[in-house]
GROMACS .gro file of C-alpha atoms in nm:
model
  221
    1MET     CA    1  -2.148   1.242  -9.902
    2LYS     CA    2  -1.925   1.372  -9.577
    3ASN     CA    3  -1.603   1.124  -9.448
    4THR     CA    4  -1.775   1.105  -9.165
    5ASP     CA    5  -2.068   0.892  -9.371
    6LEU     CA    6  -1.762   0.615  -9.343
    7LEU     CA    7  -1.581   0.472  -9.112
    8GLN     CA    8  -1.219   0.443  -9.290
    9TYR     CA    9  -0.927   0.237  -9.210
   10ASN     CA   10  -0.619   0.356  -9.216
   11VAL     CA   11  -0.425   0.033  -9.414
   12ALA     CA   12  -0.165   0.171  -9.572
   13ASP     CA   13  -0.050   0.302  -9.908
   14GLY     CA   14  -0.196   0.203 -10.200
   15VAL     CA   15  -0.559   0.045 -10.065
   16THR     CA   16  -0.841   0.200  -9.949
   17ALA     CA   17  -1.119   0.046  -9.673
   18PHE     CA   18  -1.427   0.174  -9.487
   19SER     CA   19  -1.694   0.047  -9.348
   20THR     CA   20  -2.038   0.215  -9.429
   21MET     CA   21  -2.240   0.447  -9.109
   22ARG     CA   22  -2.646   0.459  -9.116
   23ASN     CA   23  -2.688   0.698  -9.336
   24ALA     CA   24  -2.391   0.699  -9.587
   25GLU     CA   25  -2.427   0.617  -9.949
   26LEU     CA   26  -2.166   0.495 -10.153
   27PRO     CA   27  -1.926   0.721 -10.280
   28TYR     CA   28  -1.936   0.502 -10.631
   29PRO     CA   29  -2.015   0.139 -10.726
   30VAL     CA   30  -1.868  -0.156 -10.550
   31LEU     CA   31  -1.904  -0.579 -10.627
   32GLN     CA   32  -2.135  -0.730 -10.363
   33PRO     CA   33  -2.169  -1.124 -10.338
   34HIS     CA   34  -2.502  -1.242 -10.290
   35GLN     CA   35  -2.396  -1.421  -9.957
   36VAL     CA   36  -2.569  -1.698  -9.752
   37HIS     CA   37  -2.365  -1.753  -9.415
   38GLY     CA   38  -2.152  -2.043  -9.597
   39ASP     CA   39  -1.744  -2.027  -9.703
   40GLU     CA   40  -1.737  -2.002 -10.080
   41VAL     CA   41  -1.532  -1.749 -10.176
   42ALA     CA   42  -1.461  -1.623 -10.549
   43VAL     CA   43  -1.163  -1.470 -10.696
   44VAL     CA   44  -1.256  -1.163 -10.952
   45GLU     CA   45  -1.062  -1.155 -11.239
   46SER     CA   46  -1.324  -0.947 -11.450
   47ARG     CA   47  -1.505  -0.642 -11.426
   48THR     CA   48  -1.811  -0.748 -11.581
   49LEU     CA   49  -1.890  -0.922 -11.265
   50THR     CA   50  -2.276  -0.856 -11.150
   51ARG     CA   51  -2.394  -0.949 -10.751
   52ASP     CA   52  -2.626  -1.236 -11.021
   53ASP     CA   53  -2.269  -1.389 -11.083
   54LEU     CA   54  -2.179  -1.426 -10.738
   55GLN     CA   55  -2.470  -1.665 -10.540
   56GLY     CA   56  -2.387  -1.867 -10.226
   57VAL     CA   57  -2.047  -1.663 -10.182
   58ASP     CA   58  -1.941  -1.521  -9.876
   59ALA     CA   59  -1.572  -1.361 -10.023
   60LEU     CA   60  -1.431  -1.179 -10.261
   61ILE     CA   61  -1.041  -1.162 -10.386
   62THR     CA   62  -0.959  -0.941 -10.649
   63ALA     CA   63  -0.609  -0.821 -10.783
   64LEU     CA   64  -0.797  -0.574 -11.044
   65ASP     CA   65  -0.697  -0.190 -10.936
   66ASP     CA   66  -0.940   0.099 -10.914
   67TYR     CA   67  -1.213  -0.206 -10.878
   68PRO     CA   68  -1.389  -0.160 -10.516
   69ILE     CA   69  -1.504  -0.502 -10.418
   70ALA     CA   70  -1.747  -0.572 -10.064
   71VAL     CA   71  -1.908  -0.801  -9.805
   72ARG     CA   72  -2.252  -0.677  -9.633
   73THR     CA   73  -2.290  -0.710  -9.277
   74ALA     CA   74  -2.538  -0.598  -8.951
   75ASP     CA   75  -2.355  -0.793  -8.727
   76CYS     CA   76  -2.181  -1.038  -8.849
   77VAL     CA   77  -1.829  -0.926  -8.864
   78PRO     CA   78  -1.629  -0.802  -9.171
   79VAL     CA   79  -1.282  -0.877  -9.235
   80LEU     CA   80  -1.061  -0.726  -9.450
   81LEU     CA   81  -0.702  -0.797  -9.625
   82TYR     CA   82  -0.454  -0.650  -9.788
   83ASP     CA   83  -0.116  -0.808  -9.916
   84PRO     CA   84   0.093  -0.490  -9.988
   85VAL     CA   85   0.313  -0.721 -10.190
   86GLN     CA   86   0.136  -0.884 -10.432
   87ARG     CA   87  -0.121  -0.608 -10.413
   88VAL     CA   88  -0.423  -0.827 -10.383
   89VAL     CA   89  -0.727  -0.756 -10.185
   90ALA     CA   90  -1.029  -0.961 -10.021
   91ALA     CA   91  -1.325  -0.910  -9.825
   92VAL     CA   92  -1.449  -1.152  -9.576
   93HIS     CA   93  -1.806  -1.207  -9.422
   94SER     CA   94  -1.769  -1.383  -9.100
   95GLY     CA   95  -2.057  -1.420  -8.926
   96TRP     CA   96  -2.017  -1.731  -8.614
   97ARG     CA   97  -2.120  -1.998  -8.855
   98GLY     CA   98  -1.864  -1.846  -9.151
   99THR     CA   99  -1.637  -1.803  -8.822
  100VAL     CA  100  -1.647  -2.152  -8.749
  101LYS     CA  101  -1.605  -2.285  -9.158
  102ARG     CA  102  -1.271  -2.100  -9.102
  103ILE     CA  103  -1.360  -1.846  -9.437
  104SER     CA  104  -1.089  -1.595  -9.366
  105GLN     CA  105  -0.850  -1.925  -9.348
  106LYS     CA  106  -0.984  -2.067  -9.661
  107THR     CA  107  -0.955  -1.688  -9.837
  108MET     CA  108  -0.546  -1.686  -9.754
  109ARG     CA  109  -0.552  -2.014  -9.861
  110ILE     CA  110  -0.695  -1.877 -10.205
  111MET     CA  111  -0.435  -1.597 -10.163
  112CYS     CA  112  -0.115  -1.791 -10.115
  113GLU     CA  113  -0.225  -2.027 -10.389
  114LYS     CA  114  -0.312  -1.783 -10.651
  115PHE     CA  115  -0.113  -1.498 -10.586
  116SER     CA  116   0.139  -1.651 -10.379
  117THR     CA  117   0.025  -1.425 -10.057
  118THR     CA  118   0.218  -1.461  -9.752
  119PRO     CA  119  -0.008  -1.438  -9.446
  120SER     CA  120   0.291  -1.250  -9.237
  121HIS     CA  121   0.249  -1.002  -9.523
  122LEU     CA  122  -0.099  -0.924  -9.471
  123LEU     CA  123  -0.250  -0.603  -9.318
  124ALA     CA  124  -0.605  -0.691  -9.132
  125VAL     CA  125  -0.915  -0.518  -9.054
  126ILE     CA  126  -1.187  -0.636  -8.810
  127GLY     CA  127  -1.441  -0.427  -8.874
  128PRO     CA  128  -1.805  -0.301  -8.696
  129SER     CA  129  -1.998  -0.593  -8.534
  130ILE     CA  130  -2.176  -0.776  -8.267
  131GLY     CA  131  -1.969  -0.798  -7.968
  132PRO     CA  132  -1.817  -0.978  -7.681
  133ASP     CA  133  -2.031  -0.864  -7.463
  134SER     CA  134  -2.343  -0.911  -7.651
  135PHE     CA  135  -2.322  -1.204  -7.876
  136GLU     CA  136  -2.544  -1.412  -7.592
  137VAL     CA  137  -2.528  -1.755  -7.740
  138GLY     CA  138  -2.655  -2.140  -7.638
  139GLN     CA  139  -2.444  -2.433  -7.566
  140GLU     CA  140  -2.543  -2.546  -7.895
  141VAL     CA  141  -2.304  -2.268  -8.080
  142VAL     CA  142  -2.013  -2.308  -7.795
  143GLU     CA  143  -1.976  -2.696  -7.901
  144ALA     CA  144  -1.939  -2.535  -8.264
  145PHE     CA  145  -1.657  -2.379  -8.205
  146ARG     CA  146  -1.469  -2.625  -8.003
  147ASP     CA  147  -1.540  -2.918  -8.254
  148ALA     CA  148  -1.403  -2.674  -8.495
  149GLY     CA  149  -1.074  -2.619  -8.264
  150PHE     CA  150  -1.133  -2.287  -8.146
  151PRO     CA  151  -0.982  -2.206  -7.806
  152VAL     CA  152  -1.285  -2.203  -7.724
  153ALA     CA  153  -1.143  -2.103  -7.273
  154ASP     CA  154  -1.053  -1.785  -7.492
  155ILE     CA  155  -1.349  -1.667  -7.676
  156ASN     CA  156  -1.618  -1.760  -7.461
  157ARG     CA  157  -1.754  -1.594  -7.110
  158PRO     CA  158  -2.038  -1.811  -6.938
  159LYS     CA  159  -2.372  -1.570  -6.865
  160GLU     CA  160  -2.370  -1.526  -6.500
  161GLY     CA  161  -2.650  -1.664  -6.376
  162VAL     CA  162  -2.778  -1.859  -6.677
  163PRO     CA  163  -2.535  -2.195  -6.717
  164GLU     CA  164  -2.659  -2.289  -7.113
  165LYS     CA  165  -2.577  -1.896  -7.252
  166SER     CA  166  -2.295  -1.784  -7.312
  167TYR     CA  167  -2.108  -1.467  -7.509
  168ILE     CA  168  -1.900  -1.554  -7.768
  169ASP     CA  169  -1.658  -1.314  -7.852
  170LEU     CA  170  -1.630  -1.271  -8.252
  171TRP     CA  171  -1.342  -1.069  -8.302
  172LYS     CA  172  -1.060  -1.251  -8.105
  173ALA     CA  173  -1.188  -1.559  -8.239
  174ASN     CA  174  -1.163  -1.436  -8.612
  175ALA     CA  175  -0.792  -1.256  -8.515
  176TRP     CA  176  -0.685  -1.601  -8.365
  177LEU     CA  177  -0.761  -1.751  -8.719
  178LEU     CA  178  -0.563  -1.506  -8.902
  179GLU     CA  179  -0.277  -1.542  -8.628
  180GLU     CA  180  -0.308  -1.923  -8.709
  181MET     CA  181  -0.261  -1.854  -9.058
  182GLY     CA  182   0.072  -1.608  -8.990
  183VAL     CA  183  -0.062  -1.308  -9.018
  184LYS     CA  184   0.086  -1.087  -8.727
  185ALA     CA  185  -0.092  -0.977  -8.451
  186GLU     CA  186   0.060  -0.580  -8.480
  187ASN     CA  187  -0.146  -0.592  -8.818
  188ILE     CA  188  -0.479  -0.642  -8.675
  189GLN     CA  189  -0.665  -0.378  -8.672
  190VAL     CA  190  -0.978  -0.435  -8.493
  191ALA     CA  191  -1.238  -0.134  -8.528
  192GLY     CA  192  -1.365  -0.272  -8.120
  193ILE     CA  193  -1.757  -0.126  -8.214
  194ASP     CA  194  -2.058  -0.320  -8.137
  195THR     CA  195  -2.305  -0.310  -8.330
  196TYR     CA  196  -2.579  -0.409  -8.115
  197GLN     CA  197  -2.445  -0.147  -7.861
  198ARG     CA  198  -2.385   0.086  -8.109
  199ASN     CA  199  -2.712   0.072  -8.328
  200ASP     CA  200  -2.744   0.499  -8.381
  201LEU     CA  201  -2.414   0.431  -8.602
  202PHE     CA  202  -2.446   0.076  -8.704
  203PHE     CA  203  -2.749  -0.178  -8.830
  204SER     CA  204  -2.746  -0.439  -8.611
  205ALA     CA  205  -3.018  -0.718  -8.741
  206ARG     CA  206  -3.001  -0.876  -8.414
  207HIS     CA  207  -3.162  -0.541  -8.268
  208GLU     CA  208  -3.357  -0.427  -8.546
  209GLY     CA  209  -3.460  -0.709  -8.688
  210ARG     CA  210  -3.321  -0.971  -8.999
  211LYS     CA  211  -3.453  -0.657  -9.278
  212CYS     CA  212  -3.319  -0.374  -9.106
  213GLY     CA  213  -3.001  -0.226  -9.364
  214ARG     CA  214  -2.641  -0.347  -9.406
  215ILE     CA  215  -2.325  -0.200  -9.337
  216ILE     CA  216  -2.143  -0.213  -9.685
  217ASN     CA  217  -1.744  -0.277  -9.576
  218VAL     CA  218  -1.535  -0.196  -9.908
  219ILE     CA  219  -1.139  -0.235 -10.010
  220SER     CA  220  -1.001  -0.149 -10.326
  221LEU     CA  221  -0.709  -0.146 -10.420
   0.00000   0.00000   0.00000
């Protein structure tokens, strides 16, 4: 496999993070949960866990060395987190429903409680996902974000000439969640790759249908 098959993130020494592209094969086995667009978070403390053990889970946390964890996406937002002080990583699947449920914040709270993570120490990646010019939604989605306390004026752009439709910026929404918890803005990498528009490189469920392939977003100590 060539390195060009992976979108690799330069996070920090001591951690590896990447997202697979359309033609990539994983370079090694990775632990992935059985995601359901919820906000369940699992702490991985055993190397014997399988996907079947992680039914209904949309985020993983581990402090195990050389034990890669991952989430699968195809337009949803992958958020990868690394605590370089306590040596803990997390992989979060944050589609619009998970974003509204603040799953990344729930993940960080568990990291703080279980591993004494300080949010300002965290390094974060927001990977390839549907972009702010492609994620067209109805007003019920806008209201879901409003009801959840998001700064709707900053993340929502009404569609010109179609008042009942809007575009939501999930990249900005997820960065806002991280910063609200104390992650420094300069410690957040945003890949800025719109999977809907770059369907030649990455899978997009909205473009191809729900049965399309999946991007595997991996992080490992």
